Amino acid sequence: MGRPDKATRAAIARRRSDAIDLRTAGVDWLTIARKLAADPAVNSDGIAYPQGYGIERYRRSQDPPSDETLIHAACRDVRTALADRRAELNDNVDELRSLEADRLDRLFFVAYKKAVRDQDLHAVDRTLRIMERRARLLGLDMPVRTELTGAGGGAVQIENVTADELDALITLTDPDAAG
């Protein structure tokens, strides 16, 4: 089976969007699957949903897919659509990060020129702040190593705590948690 045509891809994208909308609204998987099923006998609206779940079976006049198969298809659709949205968002973030880096480069050039040419200490400070912001934006700074130590700089002591002791501690720190 080849790649679907443009109209089919658009219908699948619409189905996936509908699946996400329904899931976001708190609709259970089986209800989503039935609402987006191709076969009117299964579809909760009694219609043939375009490019709905089980479309090939419907076109061949075969029995509709089982509830389990429909649920699996709905889950897969939502996972796929969310992954596509995440990828698109990451692409947008990369573009924005690049744009911000270009802006910082332009500002840096102006401040650096003034700092060097005029030996303006305010411009030096501004240059350093732009450099710090650019390093954070692009992840250029080395990670800071952090160590957790106990009393007097020694090792952290870990103790086993019973459920009753934990409940007492929670009650001490959050009186509203006492139930």
PDB file of C-alpha atoms in Angstrom:
ATOM      1  CA  MET A   1       0.000   0.000   0.000  1.00  0.00           C
ATOM      2  CA  GLY A   2       1.476   3.343  -1.097  1.00  0.00           C
ATOM      3  CA  ARG A   3       1.483   6.654   0.626  1.00  0.00           C
ATOM      4  CA  PRO A   4      -2.027   8.105   1.035  1.00  0.00           C
ATOM      5  CA  ASP A   5      -2.981  11.006  -1.205  1.00  0.00           C
ATOM      6  CA  LYS A   6      -3.282  14.559   0.098  1.00  0.00           C
ATOM      7  CA  ALA A   7      -7.031  14.333   0.789  1.00  0.00           C
ATOM      8  CA  THR A   8      -6.591  11.084   2.726  1.00  0.00           C
ATOM      9  CA  ARG A   9      -3.716  12.534   4.760  1.00  0.00           C
ATOM     10  CA  ALA A  10      -5.881  15.580   5.568  1.00  0.00           C
ATOM     11  CA  ALA A  11      -8.762  13.322   6.670  1.00  0.00           C
ATOM     12  CA  ILE A  12      -6.413  11.290   8.892  1.00  0.00           C
ATOM     13  CA  ALA A  13      -5.009  14.501  10.409  1.00  0.00           C
ATOM     14  CA  ARG A  14      -8.591  15.653  11.102  1.00  0.00           C
ATOM     15  CA  ARG A  15      -9.429  12.287  12.725  1.00  0.00           C
ATOM     16  CA  ARG A  16      -6.339  12.537  14.930  1.00  0.00           C
ATOM     17  CA  SER A  17      -7.204  16.088  15.908  1.00  0.00           C
ATOM     18  CA  ASP A  18     -10.746  14.979  16.769  1.00  0.00           C
ATOM     19  CA  ALA A  19      -9.330  12.108  18.837  1.00  0.00           C
ATOM     20  CA  ILE A  20      -7.112  14.489  20.816  1.00  0.00           C
ATOM     21  CA  ASP A  21      -9.994  16.913  21.342  1.00  0.00           C
ATOM     22  CA  LEU A  22     -12.226  14.125  22.638  1.00  0.00           C
ATOM     23  CA  ARG A  23      -9.509  12.712  24.904  1.00  0.00           C
ATOM     24  CA  THR A  24      -8.743  16.194  26.259  1.00  0.00           C
ATOM     25  CA  ALA A  25     -12.438  16.554  27.065  1.00  0.00           C
ATOM     26  CA  GLY A  26     -12.160  13.406  29.203  1.00  0.00           C
ATOM     27  CA  VAL A  27     -13.922  11.005  26.825  1.00  0.00           C
ATOM     28  CA  ASP A  28     -12.981   7.340  27.345  1.00  0.00           C
ATOM     29  CA  TRP A  29     -11.056   5.417  24.666  1.00  0.00           C
ATOM     30  CA  LEU A  30     -13.929   3.201  23.529  1.00  0.00           C
ATOM     31  CA  THR A  31     -16.279   6.146  23.043  1.00  0.00           C
ATOM     32  CA  ILE A  32     -13.589   7.970  21.049  1.00  0.00           C
ATOM     33  CA  ALA A  33     -12.971   4.877  18.951  1.00  0.00           C
ATOM     34  CA  ARG A  34     -16.657   4.363  18.202  1.00  0.00           C
ATOM     35  CA  LYS A  35     -17.237   8.029  17.374  1.00  0.00           C
ATOM     36  CA  LEU A  36     -14.344   7.941  14.897  1.00  0.00           C
ATOM     37  CA  ALA A  37     -15.094   4.510  13.414  1.00  0.00           C
ATOM     38  CA  ALA A  38     -15.631   4.203   9.673  1.00  0.00           C
ATOM     39  CA  ASP A  39     -18.448   1.658   9.854  1.00  0.00           C
ATOM     40  CA  PRO A  40     -21.872   3.234  10.606  1.00  0.00           C
ATOM     41  CA  ALA A  41     -22.828   0.026  12.459  1.00  0.00           C
ATOM     42  CA  VAL A  42     -20.134   0.799  15.046  1.00  0.00           C
ATOM     43  CA  ASN A  43     -19.969   4.588  14.800  1.00  0.00           C
ATOM     44  CA  SER A  44     -21.832   6.166  17.721  1.00  0.00           C
ATOM     45  CA  ASP A  45     -23.238   8.834  15.372  1.00  0.00           C
ATOM     46  CA  GLY A  46     -24.383   6.183  12.884  1.00  0.00           C
ATOM     47  CA  ILE A  47     -22.300   7.681  10.061  1.00  0.00           C
ATOM     48  CA  ALA A  48     -19.324   6.529   8.000  1.00  0.00           C
ATOM     49  CA  TYR A  49     -16.530   8.674   9.445  1.00  0.00           C
ATOM     50  CA  PRO A  50     -14.128   9.572   6.601  1.00  0.00           C
ATOM     51  CA  GLN A  51     -10.871   7.670   7.031  1.00  0.00           C
ATOM     52  CA  GLY A  52     -12.247   6.392  10.332  1.00  0.00           C
ATOM     53  CA  TYR A  53     -10.985   3.373  12.201  1.00  0.00           C
ATOM     54  CA  GLY A  54     -11.504   0.210  10.192  1.00  0.00           C
ATOM     55  CA  ILE A  55     -11.978   2.053   6.885  1.00  0.00           C
ATOM     56  CA  GLU A  56     -10.397  -0.765   4.843  1.00  0.00           C
ATOM     57  CA  ARG A  57     -12.683  -3.372   6.426  1.00  0.00           C
ATOM     58  CA  TYR A  58     -15.693  -1.132   5.792  1.00  0.00           C
ATOM     59  CA  ARG A  59     -14.737  -0.653   2.130  1.00  0.00           C
ATOM     60  CA  ARG A  60     -14.461  -4.437   1.703  1.00  0.00           C
ATOM     61  CA  SER A  61     -17.840  -4.958   3.437  1.00  0.00           C
ATOM     62  CA  GLN A  62     -16.203  -6.950   6.228  1.00  0.00           C
ATOM     63  CA  ASP A  63     -17.279  -6.995   9.859  1.00  0.00           C
ATOM     64  CA  PRO A  64     -16.140  -3.923  11.811  1.00  0.00           C
ATOM     65  CA  PRO A  65     -13.078  -4.197  14.047  1.00  0.00           C
ATOM     66  CA  SER A  66     -13.479  -5.366  17.637  1.00  0.00           C
ATOM     67  CA  ASP A  67     -13.737  -2.860  20.474  1.00  0.00           C
ATOM     68  CA  GLU A  68     -10.188  -3.734  21.506  1.00  0.00           C
ATOM     69  CA  THR A  69      -8.872  -3.055  17.993  1.00  0.00           C
ATOM     70  CA  LEU A  70     -10.784   0.241  17.852  1.00  0.00           C
ATOM     71  CA  ILE A  71      -9.384   1.316  21.233  1.00  0.00           C
ATOM     72  CA  HIS A  72      -5.854   0.403  20.120  1.00  0.00           C
ATOM     73  CA  ALA A  73      -6.320   2.510  16.952  1.00  0.00           C
ATOM     74  CA  ALA A  74      -7.584   5.518  18.942  1.00  0.00           C
ATOM     75  CA  CYS A  75      -4.676   5.292  21.394  1.00  0.00           C
ATOM     76  CA  ARG A  76      -2.187   5.016  18.533  1.00  0.00           C
ATOM     77  CA  ASP A  77      -3.763   8.040  16.813  1.00  0.00           C
ATOM     78  CA  VAL A  78      -3.501  10.206  19.912  1.00  0.00           C
ATOM     79  CA  ARG A  79       0.115   9.129  20.566  1.00  0.00           C
ATOM     80  CA  THR A  80       1.064   9.820  16.941  1.00  0.00           C
ATOM     81  CA  ALA A  81      -0.672  13.192  16.864  1.00  0.00           C
ATOM     82  CA  LEU A  82       0.920  14.297  20.142  1.00  0.00           C
ATOM     83  CA  ALA A  83       4.364  13.206  18.921  1.00  0.00           C
ATOM     84  CA  ASP A  84       3.816  15.217  15.712  1.00  0.00           C
ATOM     85  CA  ARG A  85       2.775  18.251  17.753  1.00  0.00           C
ATOM     86  CA  ARG A  86       5.842  17.886  19.990  1.00  0.00           C
ATOM     87  CA  ALA A  87       8.118  17.684  16.937  1.00  0.00           C
ATOM     88  CA  GLU A  88       6.465  20.766  15.449  1.00  0.00           C
ATOM     89  CA  LEU A  89       6.802  22.617  18.743  1.00  0.00           C
ATOM     90  CA  ASN A  90      10.493  21.653  18.966  1.00  0.00           C
ATOM     91  CA  ASP A  91      11.026  22.973  15.432  1.00  0.00           C
ATOM     92  CA  ASN A  92       9.331  26.235  16.408  1.00  0.00           C
ATOM     93  CA  VAL A  93      11.445  26.482  19.561  1.00  0.00           C
ATOM     94  CA  ASP A  94      14.626  25.935  17.531  1.00  0.00           C
ATOM     95  CA  GLU A  95      13.604  28.694  15.107  1.00  0.00           C
ATOM     96  CA  LEU A  96      12.819  31.068  17.967  1.00  0.00           C
ATOM     97  CA  ARG A  97      16.087  30.210  19.719  1.00  0.00           C
ATOM     98  CA  SER A  98      17.980  31.003  16.510  1.00  0.00           C
ATOM     99  CA  LEU A  99      16.140  34.308  16.125  1.00  0.00           C
ATOM    100  CA  GLU A 100      16.899  35.265  19.736  1.00  0.00           C
ATOM    101  CA  ALA A 101      20.574  34.351  19.250  1.00  0.00           C
ATOM    102  CA  ASP A 102      20.701  36.645  16.185  1.00  0.00           C
ATOM    103  CA  ARG A 103      19.135  39.474  18.187  1.00  0.00           C
ATOM    104  CA  LEU A 104      21.633  38.990  20.989  1.00  0.00           C
ATOM    105  CA  ASP A 105      24.494  38.994  18.459  1.00  0.00           C
ATOM    106  CA  ARG A 106      23.346  42.365  17.112  1.00  0.00           C
ATOM    107  CA  LEU A 107      23.014  43.838  20.590  1.00  0.00           C
ATOM    108  CA  PHE A 108      26.382  42.396  21.570  1.00  0.00           C
ATOM    109  CA  PHE A 109      28.076  44.004  18.576  1.00  0.00           C
ATOM    110  CA  VAL A 110      26.756  47.454  19.519  1.00  0.00           C
ATOM    111  CA  ALA A 111      27.632  47.115  23.224  1.00  0.00           C
ATOM    112  CA  TYR A 112      31.036  45.536  22.538  1.00  0.00           C
ATOM    113  CA  LYS A 113      32.021  48.276  20.109  1.00  0.00           C
ATOM    114  CA  LYS A 114      31.085  50.949  22.652  1.00  0.00           C
ATOM    115  CA  ALA A 115      32.870  49.087  25.475  1.00  0.00           C
ATOM    116  CA  VAL A 116      36.114  48.721  23.532  1.00  0.00           C
ATOM    117  CA  ARG A 117      36.139  51.998  21.613  1.00  0.00           C
ATOM    118  CA  ASP A 118      34.927  54.289  24.397  1.00  0.00           C
ATOM    119  CA  GLN A 119      36.094  52.116  27.307  1.00  0.00           C
ATOM    120  CA  ASP A 120      32.622  52.644  28.762  1.00  0.00           C
ATOM    121  CA  LEU A 121      32.236  50.507  31.902  1.00  0.00           C
ATOM    122  CA  HIS A 122      28.445  50.518  31.585  1.00  0.00           C
ATOM    123  CA  ALA A 123      28.835  49.097  28.061  1.00  0.00           C
ATOM    124  CA  VAL A 124      31.259  46.481  29.435  1.00  0.00           C
ATOM    125  CA  ASP A 125      28.641  45.402  31.974  1.00  0.00           C
ATOM    126  CA  ARG A 126      25.964  45.329  29.271  1.00  0.00           C
ATOM    127  CA  THR A 127      28.269  43.262  27.016  1.00  0.00           C
ATOM    128  CA  LEU A 128      28.844  40.739  29.791  1.00  0.00           C
ATOM    129  CA  ARG A 129      25.099  40.465  30.475  1.00  0.00           C
ATOM    130  CA  ILE A 130      24.417  39.828  26.776  1.00  0.00           C
ATOM    131  CA  MET A 131      27.163  37.179  26.758  1.00  0.00           C
ATOM    132  CA  GLU A 132      25.649  35.502  29.834  1.00  0.00           C
ATOM    133  CA  ARG A 133      22.166  35.518  28.313  1.00  0.00           C
ATOM    134  CA  ARG A 134      23.454  34.081  25.034  1.00  0.00           C
ATOM    135  CA  ALA A 135      25.364  31.335  26.865  1.00  0.00           C
ATOM    136  CA  ARG A 136      22.204  30.370  28.798  1.00  0.00           C
ATOM    137  CA  LEU A 137      20.071  30.448  25.647  1.00  0.00           C
ATOM    138  CA  LEU A 138      22.467  28.214  23.723  1.00  0.00           C
ATOM    139  CA  GLY A 139      23.432  26.006  26.668  1.00  0.00           C
ATOM    140  CA  LEU A 140      27.116  26.976  26.503  1.00  0.00           C
ATOM    141  CA  ASP A 141      27.743  27.086  30.242  1.00  0.00           C
ATOM    142  CA  MET A 142      29.206  24.012  31.896  1.00  0.00           C
ATOM    143  CA  PRO A 143      26.800  22.309  34.281  1.00  0.00           C
ATOM    144  CA  VAL A 144      27.301  23.186  37.917  1.00  0.00           C
ATOM    145  CA  ARG A 145      28.244  20.184  40.022  1.00  0.00           C
ATOM    146  CA  THR A 146      26.168  20.044  43.172  1.00  0.00           C
ATOM    147  CA  GLU A 147      26.747  17.739  46.100  1.00  0.00           C
ATOM    148  CA  LEU A 148      24.395  17.165  48.972  1.00  0.00           C
ATOM    149  CA  THR A 149      26.131  16.842  52.343  1.00  0.00           C
ATOM    150  CA  GLY A 150      24.987  16.123  55.830  1.00  0.00           C
ATOM    151  CA  ALA A 151      25.876  17.798  59.111  1.00  0.00           C
ATOM    152  CA  GLY A 152      29.456  19.088  59.258  1.00  0.00           C
ATOM    153  CA  GLY A 153      29.982  18.367  55.562  1.00  0.00           C
ATOM    154  CA  GLY A 154      29.721  14.624  56.083  1.00  0.00           C
ATOM    155  CA  ALA A 155      27.588  12.073  54.343  1.00  0.00           C
ATOM    156  CA  VAL A 156      23.810  12.412  54.331  1.00  0.00           C
ATOM    157  CA  GLN A 157      22.230   9.984  56.774  1.00  0.00           C
ATOM    158  CA  ILE A 158      19.258   8.049  55.443  1.00  0.00           C
ATOM    159  CA  GLU A 159      17.009   6.359  57.940  1.00  0.00           C
ATOM    160  CA  ASN A 160      14.221   3.856  57.564  1.00  0.00           C
ATOM    161  CA  VAL A 161      10.926   5.341  58.647  1.00  0.00           C
ATOM    162  CA  THR A 162       7.744   3.499  59.543  1.00  0.00           C
ATOM    163  CA  ALA A 163       4.402   4.520  58.075  1.00  0.00           C
ATOM    164  CA  ASP A 164       3.290   5.823  61.496  1.00  0.00           C
ATOM    165  CA  GLU A 165       6.428   7.980  61.795  1.00  0.00           C
ATOM    166  CA  LEU A 166       5.878   9.308  58.295  1.00  0.00           C
ATOM    167  CA  ASP A 167       2.240  10.155  59.114  1.00  0.00           C
ATOM    168  CA  ALA A 168       3.388  11.973  62.275  1.00  0.00           C
ATOM    169  CA  LEU A 169       5.961  13.941  60.257  1.00  0.00           C
ATOM    170  CA  ILE A 170       3.339  14.906  57.672  1.00  0.00           C
ATOM    171  CA  THR A 171       0.989  16.010  60.462  1.00  0.00           C
ATOM    172  CA  LEU A 172       3.738  18.155  61.992  1.00  0.00           C
ATOM    173  CA  THR A 173       4.585  19.870  58.725  1.00  0.00           C
ATOM    174  CA  ASP A 174       1.053  20.087  57.309  1.00  0.00           C
ATOM    175  CA  PRO A 175      -1.677  20.162  59.975  1.00  0.00           C
ATOM    176  CA  ASP A 176      -4.377  20.221  57.268  1.00  0.00           C
ATOM    177  CA  ALA A 177      -3.156  16.780  56.078  1.00  0.00           C
ATOM    178  CA  ALA A 178      -4.272  15.107  59.300  1.00  0.00           C
ATOM    179  CA  GLY A 179      -7.216  13.035  58.336  1.00  0.00           C
TER     180      GLY A 179
END
